[in-house]
Tab-separated table of C-alpha atoms in Angstrom:
chain	number	residue	atom	x	y	z
A	1	MET	CA	122.883	100.938	137.338
A	2	SER	CA	122.914	99.695	133.590
A	3	ARG	CA	122.918	102.467	130.847
A	4	ILE	CA	120.230	101.805	127.957
A	5	VAL	CA	120.065	103.489	124.579
A	6	LEU	CA	115.913	103.108	123.909
A	7	GLY	CA	115.895	103.685	120.419
A	8	VAL	CA	112.518	103.953	119.024
A	9	GLY	CA	111.148	103.529	115.214
A	10	ALA	CA	108.403	104.862	113.502
A	11	GLY	CA	105.622	102.549	114.363
A	12	ILE	CA	101.955	102.980	116.143
A	13	ALA	CA	103.092	100.423	118.746
A	14	ALA	CA	105.826	103.222	119.834
A	15	TYR	CA	102.884	103.943	122.561
A	16	LYS	CA	103.608	100.831	124.012
A	17	VAL	CA	107.211	101.916	124.877
A	18	CYS	CA	106.708	104.205	126.716
A	19	ASP	CA	105.257	101.588	129.384
A	20	LEU	CA	109.105	99.475	128.937
A	21	LEU	CA	110.440	102.819	129.549
A	22	ARG	CA	108.612	103.054	132.415
A	23	ARG	CA	109.885	99.616	133.855
A	24	MET	CA	113.121	100.071	132.782
A	25	THR	CA	113.961	103.045	134.868
A	26	GLU	CA	112.091	102.188	137.560
A	27	SER	CA	114.338	99.306	137.709
A	28	GLY	CA	117.088	101.504	138.099
A	29	HIS	CA	118.324	101.918	134.930
A	30	ASP	CA	119.733	104.980	133.560
A	31	VAL	CA	117.577	105.384	130.042
A	32	HIS	CA	118.258	107.180	127.078
A	33	VAL	CA	115.885	107.808	124.768
A	34	VAL	CA	116.830	107.830	121.006
A	35	PRO	CA	113.576	108.457	118.524
A	36	THR	CA	114.010	108.478	114.988
A	37	ALA	CA	112.096	111.684	113.333
A	38	ASP	CA	109.213	110.462	112.156
A	39	ALA	CA	108.686	108.362	115.633
A	40	LEU	CA	108.001	111.641	117.210
A	41	ARG	CA	104.816	111.791	115.291
A	42	PHE	CA	103.600	108.829	117.333
A	43	VAL	CA	104.873	110.187	120.512
A	44	GLY	CA	106.334	113.116	121.089
A	45	GLU	CA	109.963	114.250	122.485
A	46	PRO	CA	108.274	116.372	126.053
A	47	THR	CA	106.931	112.668	126.464
A	48	TRP	CA	110.300	110.897	126.295
A	49	ALA	CA	111.933	113.266	127.844
A	50	ALA	CA	109.749	113.582	131.208
A	51	LEU	CA	109.791	109.520	131.383
A	52	SER	CA	113.694	109.203	131.009
A	53	GLY	CA	115.066	112.184	132.375
A	54	HIS	CA	117.343	113.307	129.970
A	55	PRO	CA	116.238	115.551	127.127
A	56	VAL	CA	115.964	113.620	123.438
A	57	ALA	CA	117.823	113.826	120.834
A	58	THR	CA	117.664	112.631	116.644
A	59	GLU	CA	119.854	113.910	114.727
A	60	VAL	CA	123.619	113.753	114.670
A	61	TRP	CA	123.942	117.463	115.034
A	62	ASP	CA	122.159	118.235	118.241
A	63	GLY	CA	124.634	119.015	120.714
A	64	VAL	CA	127.994	118.195	118.631
A	65	SER	CA	130.271	119.139	120.811
A	66	GLU	CA	129.239	115.875	122.955
A	67	VAL	CA	129.495	113.541	120.234
A	68	PRO	CA	126.229	111.777	120.792
A	69	HIS	CA	126.606	110.008	117.847
A	70	VAL	CA	129.550	107.844	119.082
A	71	ARG	CA	129.640	108.191	122.802
A	72	LEU	CA	125.803	106.811	123.222
A	73	GLY	CA	126.552	103.394	121.787
A	74	GLN	CA	130.085	103.399	123.106
A	75	GLN	CA	128.866	104.140	126.733
A	76	ALA	CA	125.484	101.876	126.858
A	77	ASP	CA	125.373	98.172	128.304
A	78	LEU	CA	122.696	97.314	126.042
A	79	VAL	CA	120.313	98.800	123.226
A	80	PHE	CA	117.243	98.071	122.686
A	81	VAL	CA	115.282	98.908	119.936
A	82	ALA	CA	110.836	98.907	119.914
A	83	PRO	CA	109.457	99.080	117.902
A	84	ALA	CA	111.933	98.159	114.984
A	85	THR	CA	110.275	98.920	111.722
A	86	ALA	CA	111.121	97.286	108.718
A	87	ASP	CA	112.894	100.446	107.145
A	88	LEU	CA	115.201	100.416	110.185
A	89	LEU	CA	115.834	96.855	110.009
A	90	ALA	CA	116.592	97.313	106.765
A	91	LYS	CA	119.299	100.296	107.879
A	92	ALA	CA	120.650	98.311	110.797
A	93	ALA	CA	121.603	95.426	108.458
A	94	HIS	CA	122.535	97.630	106.059
A	95	GLY	CA	125.074	99.761	108.272
A	96	LEU	CA	123.185	102.991	107.046
A	97	ALA	CA	124.111	105.830	109.475
A	98	GLY	CA	121.367	109.270	108.493
A	99	ASP	CA	120.338	109.736	112.048
A	100	LEU	CA	121.098	109.609	115.605
A	101	LEU	CA	119.648	106.187	116.347
A	102	THR	CA	121.507	103.868	112.770
A	103	ASN	CA	125.083	105.782	113.912
A	104	THR	CA	124.291	104.615	117.756
A	105	LEU	CA	123.910	101.144	116.212
A	106	LEU	CA	127.030	101.219	114.434
A	107	THR	CA	129.209	102.477	117.445
A	108	ALA	CA	127.606	99.858	119.967
A	109	ARG	CA	129.792	97.163	121.123
A	110	CYS	CA	126.818	95.887	123.847
A	111	PRO	CA	124.842	93.832	123.318
A	112	VAL	CA	121.448	95.037	120.902
A	113	VAL	CA	118.133	94.037	121.106
A	114	PHE	CA	115.466	94.697	118.286
A	115	ALA	CA	111.816	94.010	118.633
A	116	PRO	CA	110.122	94.154	115.316
A	117	ALA	CA	106.313	95.804	114.777
A	118	MET	CA	104.831	96.139	111.274
A	119	HIS	CA	101.969	94.818	109.316
A	120	THR	CA	102.137	90.755	108.866
A	121	GLU	CA	102.734	91.080	105.080
A	122	MET	CA	105.763	93.539	105.791
A	123	TRP	CA	106.967	91.122	108.329
A	124	GLU	CA	106.876	88.363	106.116
A	125	HIS	CA	108.392	89.608	103.415
A	126	PRO	CA	111.707	88.224	101.714
A	127	ALA	CA	113.402	91.995	102.025
A	128	THR	CA	112.731	92.162	105.851
A	129	ARG	CA	113.136	88.420	106.716
A	130	ALA	CA	116.826	88.619	104.734
A	131	ASN	CA	117.734	91.234	106.803
A	132	VAL	CA	116.842	89.681	110.366
A	133	GLU	CA	118.977	86.972	109.438
A	134	THR	CA	121.500	89.786	108.538
A	135	LEU	CA	121.354	90.879	112.193
A	136	ARG	CA	120.898	87.799	114.169
A	137	SER	CA	124.637	86.692	112.165
A	138	ARG	CA	126.082	89.447	113.673
A	139	GLY	CA	125.199	88.659	117.021
A	140	ALA	CA	122.268	91.143	117.516
A	141	VAL	CA	119.134	89.434	119.019
A	142	VAL	CA	116.093	90.060	116.848
A	143	VAL	CA	112.785	89.306	118.787
A	144	GLU	CA	110.267	87.266	117.071
A	145	PRO	CA	107.101	89.738	116.796
A	146	ALA	CA	103.515	88.626	118.721
A	147	SER	CA	100.510	87.778	116.581
A	148	GLY	CA	97.368	89.574	117.210
A	149	ARG	CA	95.471	92.309	116.557
A	150	LEU	CA	97.008	94.710	114.431
A	151	THR	CA	96.604	98.643	112.750
A	152	GLY	CA	92.957	98.741	112.080
A	153	ALA	CA	91.138	95.802	111.778
A	154	ASP	CA	94.027	93.600	110.807
A	155	SER	CA	95.564	91.224	112.782
A	156	GLY	CA	98.765	88.235	112.492
A	157	PRO	CA	102.397	88.183	113.063
A	158	GLY	CA	103.648	91.310	113.839
A	159	ARG	CA	102.303	93.202	116.692
A	160	LEU	CA	104.894	94.285	119.531
A	161	PRO	CA	104.847	92.142	122.221
A	162	GLU	CA	103.768	93.222	125.610
A	163	PRO	CA	105.889	95.785	127.280
A	164	ALA	CA	106.378	93.341	130.724
A	165	GLU	CA	107.742	90.415	128.372
A	166	LEU	CA	110.311	92.966	126.544
A	167	PHE	CA	111.705	94.447	129.724
A	168	GLU	CA	112.110	90.582	130.789
A	169	VAL	CA	114.045	90.546	127.245
A	170	ALA	CA	115.687	92.964	127.976
A	171	ARG	CA	116.692	91.983	131.788
A	172	ARG	CA	117.738	88.785	131.395
A	173	VAL	CA	120.109	90.424	128.395
A	174	LEU	CA	121.523	92.301	130.928
A	175	THR	CA	121.966	89.778	133.259
A	176	ARG	CA	123.940	87.913	131.447
A	177	GLY	CA	126.025	91.090	129.911
A	178	ASP	CA	128.800	88.496	128.576
A	179	LEU	CA	125.488	87.317	126.616
A	180	PRO	CA	127.123	85.713	123.286
A	181	GLY	CA	123.768	85.259	121.279
A	182	ASP	CA	124.803	81.516	121.433
A	183	LEU	CA	121.439	80.473	119.838
A	184	ALA	CA	121.379	82.382	117.695
A	185	GLY	CA	119.610	81.327	114.503
A	186	ARG	CA	118.768	77.601	116.104
A	187	ARG	CA	115.228	76.676	116.070
A	188	VAL	CA	113.962	75.499	119.308
A	189	VAL	CA	110.600	73.791	120.691
A	190	ILE	CA	109.838	74.175	124.486
A	191	SER	CA	106.889	72.080	125.776
A	192	ALA	CA	105.753	73.813	129.790
A	193	GLY	CA	102.936	72.869	132.229
A	194	GLY	CA	100.739	70.401	132.993
A	195	THR	CA	98.411	68.120	131.331
A	196	ARG	CA	94.397	67.071	132.113
A	197	GLU	CA	93.073	64.492	131.175
A	198	ALA	CA	89.184	64.748	131.341
A	199	ILE	CA	86.483	62.823	133.548
A	200	ASP	CA	83.740	64.408	132.533
A	201	PRO	CA	82.961	68.234	131.251
A	202	VAL	CA	83.518	69.452	134.629
A	203	ARG	CA	86.604	67.203	135.550
A	204	PHE	CA	90.252	65.807	135.188
A	205	ILE	CA	93.380	64.313	136.370
A	206	GLY	CA	96.149	66.336	136.123
A	207	ASN	CA	99.057	67.927	138.451
A	208	ARG	CA	100.879	71.287	140.267
A	209	SER	CA	102.886	72.519	137.236
A	210	SER	CA	102.681	76.095	136.978
A	211	GLY	CA	104.577	76.469	133.789
A	212	LEU	CA	107.182	78.097	135.564
A	213	GLN	CA	110.385	76.794	134.791
A	214	GLY	CA	109.175	76.030	130.694
A	215	TYR	CA	108.688	79.248	130.702
A	216	ALA	CA	112.122	80.538	131.969
A	217	LEU	CA	113.195	78.520	129.722
A	218	ALA	CA	111.890	80.219	126.530
A	219	ARG	CA	112.656	83.367	127.870
A	220	THR	CA	115.951	82.631	128.144
A	221	ALA	CA	116.311	81.241	124.553
A	222	ALA	CA	114.875	84.219	122.933
A	223	ALA	CA	117.140	86.472	125.254
A	224	ARG	CA	119.952	84.143	122.930
A	225	GLY	CA	118.822	84.281	120.053
A	226	ALA	CA	117.162	81.709	119.133
A	227	ARG	CA	113.142	81.475	117.790
A	228	VAL	CA	111.276	79.639	119.880
A	229	THR	CA	108.034	77.219	119.653
A	230	LEU	CA	106.117	77.185	123.235
A	231	VAL	CA	103.863	74.156	123.553
A	232	SER	CA	101.866	75.283	127.187
A	233	ALA	CA	99.685	73.117	128.683
A	234	ASN	CA	97.463	75.078	130.614
A	235	VAL	CA	99.479	77.518	131.807
A	236	ALA	CA	98.106	81.200	133.018
A	237	LEU	CA	100.943	83.429	132.369
A	238	PRO	CA	101.451	86.099	129.478
A	239	ASP	CA	102.966	84.530	126.296
A	240	PRO	CA	107.094	85.171	126.441
A	241	ALA	CA	108.632	88.033	124.364
A	242	GLY	CA	109.727	86.432	120.794
A	243	THR	CA	107.644	83.144	120.620
A	244	GLN	CA	105.465	81.664	119.489
A	245	THR	CA	103.233	79.958	121.284
A	246	VAL	CA	100.982	76.840	120.809
A	247	ARG	CA	97.948	75.913	123.110
A	248	ALA	CA	97.404	72.005	124.316
A	249	SER	CA	95.573	70.511	126.954
A	250	SER	CA	95.725	66.511	126.975
A	251	ALA	CA	98.384	64.769	126.933
A	252	GLU	CA	97.390	63.636	123.294
A	253	GLU	CA	97.049	67.410	122.393
A	254	LEU	CA	100.741	67.985	123.596
A	255	ARG	CA	101.845	65.658	121.872
A	256	LYS	CA	100.550	66.146	118.636
A	257	ALA	CA	102.058	69.849	118.648
A	258	MET	CA	105.222	68.732	120.098
A	259	ILE	CA	105.559	66.154	117.298
A	260	GLU	CA	104.761	68.692	114.673
A	261	ALA	CA	106.958	71.477	115.886
A	262	ALA	CA	109.750	69.596	117.048
A	263	ASP	CA	110.176	68.489	112.883
A	264	GLY	CA	113.418	70.468	111.911
A	265	ALA	CA	114.033	71.974	115.470
A	266	ASP	CA	117.477	72.373	116.271
A	267	VAL	CA	116.583	71.526	120.591
A	268	VAL	CA	113.616	70.147	121.748
A	269	VAL	CA	113.177	70.650	125.775
A	270	MET	CA	110.005	69.122	126.781
A	271	THR	CA	109.024	70.910	130.653
A	272	ALA	CA	106.002	70.296	131.012
A	273	ALA	CA	104.427	67.619	133.669
A	274	VAL	CA	102.616	64.652	131.569
A	275	ALA	CA	100.246	62.676	133.073
A	276	ASP	CA	101.719	59.375	133.041
A	277	PHE	CA	97.556	58.043	132.894
A	278	ARG	CA	94.292	58.874	131.456
A	279	PRO	CA	90.699	58.002	132.195
A	280	ALA	CA	89.550	55.147	130.304
A	281	ASP	CA	86.362	56.213	129.416
A	282	TYR	CA	85.183	59.597	128.996
A	283	ARG	CA	81.541	60.185	130.208
A	284	ASP	CA	79.819	62.570	128.204
A	285	PHE	CA	77.641	64.335	131.279
A	286	LYS	CA	78.659	65.201	135.027
A	287	ILE	CA	79.195	62.282	137.216
A	288	LYS	CA	76.161	62.816	139.960
A	289	LYS	CA	76.878	62.050	143.705
A	290	SER	CA	74.861	59.573	144.985
A	291	GLU	CA	73.902	59.323	148.567
A	292	SER	CA	73.186	55.813	148.483
A	293	ALA	CA	76.518	54.613	147.151
A	294	GLU	CA	80.101	54.778	146.372
A	295	PRO	CA	80.964	55.884	142.974
A	296	GLU	CA	82.421	53.328	140.072
A	297	PRO	CA	86.329	53.361	139.814
A	298	ILE	CA	87.786	54.723	137.684
A	299	ARG	CA	89.554	52.699	134.908
A	300	LEU	CA	92.823	54.543	133.759
A	301	VAL	CA	95.081	53.449	131.107
A	302	LYS	CA	98.834	54.938	129.892
A	303	ASN	CA	99.370	57.702	128.152
A	304	PRO	CA	101.844	58.002	125.256
A	305	ASP	CA	104.870	58.372	126.148
A	306	ILE	CA	105.827	62.014	124.553
A	307	LEU	CA	109.677	62.281	125.040
A	308	ALA	CA	110.703	58.907	124.246
A	309	GLU	CA	108.511	59.350	121.225
A	310	LEU	CA	110.140	62.490	120.303
A	311	VAL	CA	113.557	60.533	120.753
A	312	ARG	CA	112.594	58.067	118.342
A	313	ARG	CA	111.266	60.613	115.610
A	314	ARG	CA	114.520	62.667	116.011
A	315	GLY	CA	116.428	64.392	112.962
A	316	ALA	CA	120.258	64.182	112.651
A	317	GLY	CA	121.824	66.571	115.072
A	318	GLN	CA	118.722	67.449	117.018
A	319	VAL	CA	119.251	67.637	120.604
A	320	ILE	CA	116.379	66.515	123.396
A	321	VAL	CA	116.678	67.528	127.042
A	322	GLY	CA	113.823	65.984	129.459
A	323	PHE	CA	113.074	66.847	132.795
A	324	ALA	CA	112.102	64.645	135.581
A	325	ALA	CA	110.074	65.693	138.907
A	326	GLU	CA	110.681	62.852	141.806
A	327	THR	CA	109.860	63.030	145.744
A	328	ASP	CA	112.529	60.463	146.309
A	329	ASN	CA	115.636	58.503	145.112
A	330	VAL	CA	116.246	61.367	142.484
A	331	LEU	CA	119.620	60.428	140.896
A	332	GLU	CA	118.224	56.947	140.950
A	333	HIS	CA	115.333	57.022	139.730
A	334	GLY	CA	116.508	60.027	137.231
A	335	ARG	CA	119.796	57.536	135.812
A	336	ALA	CA	116.882	54.780	135.257
A	337	LYS	CA	114.840	56.949	133.076
A	338	LEU	CA	117.580	59.010	131.270
A	339	ALA	CA	118.695	55.123	130.046
A	340	ARG	CA	115.290	54.438	129.486
A	341	LYS	CA	114.110	57.621	127.572
A	342	GLY	CA	117.650	57.944	125.523
A	343	CYS	CA	117.555	61.613	125.450
A	344	ASP	CA	120.906	63.733	125.632
A	345	MET	CA	119.821	65.778	129.358
A	346	LEU	CA	117.609	65.154	131.886
A	347	VAL	CA	117.305	67.766	134.086
A	348	VAL	CA	116.079	66.182	137.979
A	349	ASN	CA	114.314	67.569	140.221
A	350	GLN	CA	112.820	66.999	143.654
A	351	VAL	CA	109.370	68.301	144.130
A	352	GLY	CA	106.818	67.758	146.729
A	353	ALA	CA	105.377	69.995	149.369
A	354	ASP	CA	106.860	74.195	148.431
A	355	LEU	CA	109.382	72.314	146.280
A	356	ALA	CA	109.302	73.273	142.722
A	357	PHE	CA	105.618	73.518	141.221
A	358	GLY	CA	104.504	76.887	141.055
A	359	ARG	CA	107.480	78.128	142.962
A	360	PRO	CA	110.298	81.126	140.965
A	361	ASP	CA	112.792	78.938	142.511
A	362	ASN	CA	114.320	75.438	141.907
A	363	ALA	CA	117.335	73.247	142.194
A	364	ALA	CA	118.704	70.347	139.662
A	365	VAL	CA	120.865	67.830	138.747
A	366	VAL	CA	121.602	67.576	135.319
A	367	LEU	CA	122.350	64.055	133.965
A	368	THR	CA	123.644	62.989	130.609
A	369	ALA	CA	124.947	59.438	129.534
A	370	ASP	CA	128.316	61.016	128.806
A	371	ALA	CA	129.686	63.589	131.507
A	372	ALA	CA	128.951	63.978	135.267
A	373	PRO	CA	126.504	65.395	136.981
A	374	VAL	CA	125.746	69.001	136.462
A	375	GLU	CA	124.106	70.413	140.057
A	376	VAL	CA	122.469	73.603	140.233
A	377	PRO	CA	121.878	74.611	143.402
A	378	ARG	CA	118.608	76.646	144.437
A	379	GLY	CA	118.144	79.739	142.984
A	380	PRO	CA	115.624	81.111	140.860
A	381	LYS	CA	114.187	79.055	137.808
A	382	GLU	CA	116.155	81.354	135.025
A	383	ALA	CA	119.565	80.314	136.805
A	384	LEU	CA	118.423	77.093	136.084
A	385	ALA	CA	117.669	78.406	132.157
A	386	ASP	CA	120.855	79.771	131.507
A	387	VAL	CA	122.684	76.336	132.580
A	388	VAL	CA	120.667	73.973	130.807
A	389	TRP	CA	121.361	76.308	128.048
A	390	ASP	CA	125.063	76.578	128.208
A	391	LEU	CA	125.275	72.882	128.226
A	392	VAL	CA	123.028	72.679	124.969
A	393	ALA	CA	125.171	75.293	123.259
A	394	ALA	CA	128.011	73.130	123.855
A	395	ARG	CA	126.623	70.076	122.023
A	396	LEU	CA	124.999	72.224	119.630
A	397	GLU	CA	128.681	73.961	118.531
């Protein structure tokens, strides 16, 4: 059982944190809620106490004999602040300690995660951006806010990610208790899912990729401090917290999105299963089935090799990781593809019936041109993601 301090800032998104708290406690964690005084204007003390099973305090003067302003931070395995308002980020960045939560942030020696939520103008203000960079430079994980509906009629970046995805961040950080924040400040671009190549307005050529591995890579990178752009191709999964998600469908759409996002990125990971071919001719109408004649053959043409193009275009110091799905002769095909593509690393996994696609587990071999293969035994896709990021972080250093 992990000990979590859940800090709550004074923002309207505090109501969503009740669901995050419920997920934490139902997973067996011991959670102490430490709100700011103004946060209780949005969700009251009885709610936090009932959901956590612990009394709630906001000031250092509450329960002075137990020295809570020191004890909470010292004993915590994780401090998670949501919503982290602009005011709270500023206080944390400058080491101010005017209440129990800011005191706890100063005494914590465990991983600290901030989940900001505020209006777009506040999030994009240079002062807020500087405070975020300061916190990241000290090893804190600052989850990028989602884009969407804000208070009133406003929309834009600044929305608190959904509680289920915030819980995934907390779970990933707790799983890696030694989480180094080794991707802090790094710009990471990941593709996920599988492309669809239209035949007519109804039909397409596609593949079985679910996007689970790419999303696991995105979640893990965000939990390790990276700023993540996720190019998602036909994936029916919620956006991971802390990622900017860009939608794509066809190989050409994915290509354009990846080239644009990769400009200036530190790491590019091509996890998406890109269709090798597309129909040469698109029909503007649904192709009808004839009772008397066989259908005309569908002529195919090659799709662009997105990974190879990213390698050709990459900037100085950029690390590029490819994925290869093989059904047979896995290592032989993988080594040939690594040499042909020219990427730094190639993650090769066997696919087929009940293997990889659509499953929560995966096994792979990570190939590089300058080191021995790294075998990753079958396990959760997040475990493979951690291995990939460990290898990437070593190259970045």
